[in-house]
Amino acid sequence: MEIIVQKFGGSSVANTDKLFNVCKHITKEKNKGNAVVVVISAQGKTTDELISQEKEITSNPNKREHDMLVSVGEQISVAKLAMCLEELGYEAKPYLGWQVPIITDSNFGDANIIQIKTNKIIQDLQQGKIVIIAGFQGIDKNQDITTLGRGGSDTTAIALAVDLNAQKCEIFTDVDGVYSEDPNKNKNAVRYDKISYDKMLEMANNGAKVLHNKCVKMAKEKNVKIIVKSTFKEESQGTIVKA
Ligand code: ADP
Ligand code: ASP
Ligand code: MG
């Protein structure tokens, strides 16, 4: 069974039309006979909105409650994406971090993945289901919900690709690859066809949020190839991040 992990960021799933658009990428791989695991983020600016609602209450939230709140966006998006796929006639199985489970340390707000129990995922894939996993979240040894840091869904995707021994990990986003600089800020930025883990890590550490820095670190350690591509511009080949 060839397993493919596809991750879609917040702007790629911002509304119902966009959720159905994402289904095209997913079902294309599924129709080729691949086993597909999808990771998605919260829709649009949902996580930012949750944080501003929190700020209406306190500037110093209890960290456990903070993670309980900011992880909620992904619960909405995985359930909706599963419904979209089911509407299209596919069998889907959405999971929150704790349901997998994706076990993390207790570093609330910036937790690290310790272990992913993949048995339920593999069983679902064997039954032909498209598995959908909430990005950005996990559960610690005390059964408390944790989050992996802003942009952390990328890290969920890579960790799953590692543990499922996936054939490829595609990160779909709102730009068509990794550029020399943020293409939304500098129109002269050039897109890389390929980029090394080290160069990408340097860019991520300097704030190029196209990939979460922890995800690049993990991909380098485990030698997982990352493909960054556009959700909306199908003709672009994107950028391969590798050694
Ligand atoms: P997603 O919601 O898909 O995770 P993000 O907003 O986290 O997307 O990351 C994509 C954004 O990263 C782009 O819209 C772009 O503005 C920004 N970005 C910053 N630096 C770069 C870069 N060097 N190459 C590509 N995109 C970059
Ligand atoms: N929804 C989370 C955030 O906005 C995680 C992610 O998008 O990767 O940071
Ligand atoms: Mg992101």
Short mmCIF file of C-alpha atoms in Angstrom, two decimals, residues 8-242:
data_model
loop_
_atom_site.label_atom_id
_atom_site.label_comp_id
_atom_site.label_asym_id
_atom_site.label_seq_id
_atom_site.Cartn_x
_atom_site.Cartn_y
_atom_site.Cartn_z
CA PHE A 8 -3.67 21.79 3.42
CA GLY A 9 -3.20 25.09 5.28
CA GLY A 10 -5.83 27.48 6.59
CA SER A 11 -6.21 29.60 3.45
CA SER A 12 -6.67 26.44 1.36
CA VAL A 13 -9.72 25.41 3.40
CA ALA A 14 -11.10 28.85 4.29
CA ASN A 15 -14.68 28.23 3.12
CA THR A 16 -16.95 25.50 1.77
CA ASP A 17 -15.98 26.02 -1.89
CA LYS A 18 -12.33 25.76 -0.90
CA LEU A 19 -12.97 22.58 1.09
CA PHE A 20 -14.53 21.04 -2.03
CA ASN A 21 -11.57 22.30 -4.10
CA VAL A 22 -9.18 20.50 -1.74
CA CYS A 23 -11.22 17.31 -2.26
CA LYS A 24 -10.08 17.37 -5.93
CA HIS A 25 -6.42 16.99 -4.89
CA ILE A 26 -7.30 14.27 -2.40
CA THR A 27 -9.55 12.22 -4.68
CA LYS A 28 -7.07 12.51 -7.57
CA GLU A 29 -4.53 10.56 -5.50
CA LYS A 30 -7.17 8.21 -4.10
CA ASN A 31 -8.46 7.43 -7.61
CA LYS A 32 -4.92 6.45 -8.63
CA GLY A 33 -5.15 3.69 -6.02
CA ASN A 34 -3.09 5.39 -3.32
CA ALA A 35 -3.86 5.35 0.40
CA VAL A 36 -4.35 8.99 1.35
CA VAL A 37 -3.82 10.62 4.74
CA VAL A 38 -4.85 14.27 4.87
CA VAL A 39 -3.77 16.80 7.50
CA ILE A 40 -5.61 20.08 7.66
CA SER A 41 -5.41 23.33 9.57
CA ALA A 42 -8.22 25.45 10.93
CA GLN A 43 -10.23 27.36 8.33
CA GLY A 44 -8.88 30.79 7.34
CA LYS A 45 -8.13 33.01 10.33
CA THR A 46 -9.98 30.83 12.87
CA THR A 47 -6.94 30.33 15.11
CA ASP A 48 -6.18 34.08 15.14
CA GLU A 49 -9.82 34.76 16.04
CA LEU A 50 -9.68 32.29 18.93
CA ILE A 51 -6.56 34.02 20.22
CA SER A 52 -8.19 37.44 20.06
CA GLN A 53 -11.22 36.08 21.92
CA GLU A 54 -8.83 34.79 24.57
CA LYS A 55 -7.21 38.26 24.78
CA GLU A 56 -10.64 39.75 25.59
CA ILE A 57 -10.44 37.68 28.78
CA THR A 58 -6.78 37.61 29.73
CA SER A 59 -3.29 38.42 28.50
CA ASN A 60 -1.90 35.68 30.73
CA PRO A 61 -3.99 32.53 30.12
CA ASN A 62 -3.38 29.26 31.87
CA LYS A 63 -1.37 27.33 29.26
CA ARG A 64 -3.53 24.22 29.46
CA GLU A 65 -6.70 26.23 28.81
CA HIS A 66 -4.92 28.16 26.04
CA ASP A 67 -4.24 24.94 24.12
CA MET A 68 -7.74 23.66 24.82
CA LEU A 69 -9.10 26.81 23.15
CA VAL A 70 -6.75 27.33 20.20
CA SER A 71 -6.92 23.70 19.07
CA VAL A 72 -10.66 23.98 18.40
CA GLY A 73 -10.42 25.30 14.83
CA GLU A 74 -9.03 22.04 13.51
CA GLN A 75 -11.95 20.11 15.01
CA ILE A 76 -14.31 22.08 12.78
CA SER A 77 -12.23 21.69 9.63
CA VAL A 78 -11.62 17.92 9.84
CA ALA A 79 -15.30 17.21 10.43
CA LYS A 80 -16.34 19.44 7.50
CA LEU A 81 -13.74 18.00 5.11
CA ALA A 82 -14.92 14.47 5.92
CA MET A 83 -18.51 15.54 5.16
CA CYS A 84 -17.41 17.03 1.81
CA LEU A 85 -15.63 13.81 0.81
CA GLU A 86 -18.63 11.75 1.91
CA GLU A 87 -20.92 13.99 -0.17
CA LEU A 88 -18.69 13.14 -3.15
CA GLY A 89 -19.14 9.43 -2.47
CA TYR A 90 -15.86 8.66 -0.69
CA GLU A 91 -15.44 7.04 2.70
CA ALA A 92 -13.55 9.33 5.07
CA LYS A 93 -12.43 9.03 8.69
CA PRO A 94 -11.53 12.23 10.55
CA TYR A 95 -9.53 12.16 13.80
CA LEU A 96 -8.54 14.75 16.37
CA GLY A 97 -5.02 14.49 17.81
CA TRP A 98 -6.18 12.69 20.98
CA GLN A 99 -8.19 10.16 19.01
CA VAL A 100 -5.21 8.90 17.00
CA PRO A 101 -3.50 9.44 19.49
CA ILE A 102 -0.66 11.82 18.68
CA ILE A 103 1.24 11.81 21.96
CA THR A 104 3.29 14.89 22.84
CA ASP A 105 5.23 16.30 25.75
CA SER A 106 3.44 18.80 28.02
CA ASN A 107 5.08 21.91 26.62
CA PHE A 108 1.75 23.69 26.03
CA GLY A 109 1.77 26.05 23.09
CA ASP A 110 4.93 24.54 21.62
CA ALA A 111 4.63 20.82 22.28
CA ASN A 112 6.79 18.19 20.62
CA ILE A 113 5.46 14.94 19.20
CA ILE A 114 6.78 11.90 21.08
CA GLN A 115 4.81 9.11 19.42
CA ILE A 116 1.98 8.55 16.96
CA LYS A 117 -0.04 5.37 17.35
CA THR A 118 -0.68 4.55 13.71
CA ASN A 119 -2.70 1.33 14.04
CA LYS A 120 -6.17 2.91 13.60
CA ILE A 121 -4.94 4.94 10.62
CA ILE A 122 -3.49 1.87 8.91
CA GLN A 123 -6.64 -0.13 9.53
CA ASP A 124 -8.81 2.63 7.99
CA LEU A 125 -6.51 2.93 4.98
CA GLN A 126 -6.66 -0.82 4.45
CA GLN A 127 -10.45 -0.51 4.43
CA GLY A 128 -10.18 2.08 1.64
CA LYS A 129 -11.00 5.12 3.78
CA ILE A 130 -9.43 8.54 3.35
CA VAL A 131 -8.01 9.40 6.77
CA ILE A 132 -8.15 13.03 7.88
CA ILE A 133 -6.08 14.19 10.83
CA ALA A 134 -6.41 17.49 12.68
CA GLY A 135 -3.12 19.34 12.38
CA PHE A 136 -1.39 21.29 15.14
CA GLN A 137 -2.62 19.22 18.09
CA GLY A 138 -1.83 16.28 20.31
CA ILE A 139 -2.35 14.90 23.79
CA ASP A 140 0.09 14.60 26.66
CA LYS A 141 0.54 11.87 29.26
CA ASN A 142 -2.06 13.54 31.52
CA GLN A 143 -4.66 13.41 28.71
CA ASP A 144 -4.45 17.17 28.26
CA ILE A 145 -4.74 18.66 24.77
CA THR A 146 -1.55 20.27 23.52
CA THR A 147 -0.65 22.37 20.47
CA LEU A 148 2.57 22.30 18.49
CA GLY A 149 3.16 26.04 17.96
CA ARG A 150 1.72 28.36 15.32
CA GLY A 151 1.99 26.78 11.88
CA GLY A 152 2.34 23.37 13.52
CA SER A 153 0.11 21.45 11.11
CA ASP A 154 3.14 21.14 8.80
CA THR A 155 4.87 19.25 11.60
CA THR A 156 1.86 16.95 12.09
CA ALA A 157 2.06 16.08 8.38
CA ILE A 158 5.77 15.29 8.38
CA ALA A 159 5.53 13.27 11.60
CA LEU A 160 2.76 11.17 10.05
CA ALA A 161 4.74 10.74 6.83
CA VAL A 162 7.67 9.44 8.90
CA ASP A 163 5.66 7.07 11.06
CA LEU A 164 3.54 5.76 8.18
CA ASN A 165 6.59 5.42 5.95
CA ALA A 166 4.74 7.47 3.34
CA GLN A 167 5.85 7.59 -0.26
CA LYS A 168 5.53 11.38 -0.32
CA CYS A 169 4.45 14.34 1.79
CA GLU A 170 2.84 17.23 -0.07
CA ILE A 171 2.33 20.56 1.69
CA PHE A 172 -0.36 22.47 -0.22
CA THR A 173 -0.50 26.18 0.48
CA ASP A 174 -1.48 29.56 -0.98
CA VAL A 175 1.83 30.12 -2.83
CA ASP A 176 3.27 27.81 -5.49
CA GLY A 177 6.44 26.87 -3.64
CA VAL A 178 9.32 28.22 -1.62
CA TYR A 179 10.71 31.53 -2.86
CA SER A 180 13.95 33.41 -2.21
CA GLU A 181 11.81 35.84 -0.16
CA ASP A 182 8.14 36.10 0.76
CA PRO A 183 6.49 36.43 -2.70
CA ASN A 184 3.62 38.36 -1.14
CA LYS A 185 6.08 41.03 0.00
CA ASN A 186 8.62 41.05 -2.83
CA LYS A 187 7.34 40.63 -6.39
CA ASN A 188 10.91 39.95 -7.57
CA ALA A 189 11.32 36.90 -5.34
CA VAL A 190 12.21 33.76 -7.33
CA ARG A 191 10.77 30.30 -6.80
CA TYR A 192 13.13 27.42 -6.11
CA ASP A 193 12.51 24.10 -7.89
CA LYS A 194 14.58 22.46 -5.16
CA ILE A 195 15.95 23.62 -1.84
CA SER A 196 18.11 21.85 0.78
CA TYR A 197 16.86 21.12 4.29
CA ASP A 198 19.57 23.38 5.70
CA LYS A 199 18.69 26.38 3.55
CA MET A 200 14.97 25.83 4.21
CA LEU A 201 15.61 25.55 7.94
CA GLU A 202 17.53 28.81 7.90
CA MET A 203 14.63 30.49 6.09
CA ALA A 204 12.03 28.98 8.46
CA ASN A 205 14.05 30.08 11.50
CA ASN A 206 14.14 33.58 9.99
CA GLY A 207 10.35 33.66 9.79
CA ALA A 208 9.51 32.23 6.33
CA LYS A 209 6.30 30.68 7.60
CA VAL A 210 5.70 28.68 4.41
CA LEU A 211 7.05 25.72 6.43
CA HIS A 212 7.10 25.33 10.22
CA ASN A 213 10.71 25.10 11.41
CA LYS A 214 10.10 21.96 13.49
CA CYS A 215 8.73 20.23 10.41
CA VAL A 216 11.87 21.00 8.39
CA LYS A 217 14.08 19.78 11.25
CA MET A 218 12.17 16.52 11.47
CA ALA A 219 12.19 16.02 7.70
CA LYS A 220 15.96 16.50 7.69
CA GLU A 221 16.53 14.07 10.56
CA LYS A 222 14.36 11.39 8.98
CA ASN A 223 15.25 12.22 5.38
CA VAL A 224 11.64 12.76 4.24
CA LYS A 225 11.21 14.66 1.00
CA ILE A 226 8.74 17.57 1.30
CA ILE A 227 6.90 18.92 -1.72
CA VAL A 228 5.53 22.45 -1.27
CA LYS A 229 2.90 23.33 -3.88
CA SER A 230 -0.09 25.50 -4.58
CA THR A 231 -3.62 24.41 -3.75
CA PHE A 232 -4.94 26.77 -6.40
CA LYS A 233 -2.39 26.78 -9.30
CA GLU A 234 -2.34 23.20 -10.48
CA GLU A 235 0.10 23.85 -13.32
CA SER A 236 2.97 24.79 -11.01
CA GLN A 237 5.30 21.97 -9.93
CA GLY A 238 6.19 23.62 -6.62
CA THR A 239 9.38 23.17 -4.62
CA ILE A 240 11.05 19.98 -3.42
CA VAL A 241 12.78 20.23 -0.05
CA LYS A 242 15.43 17.52 0.31
#
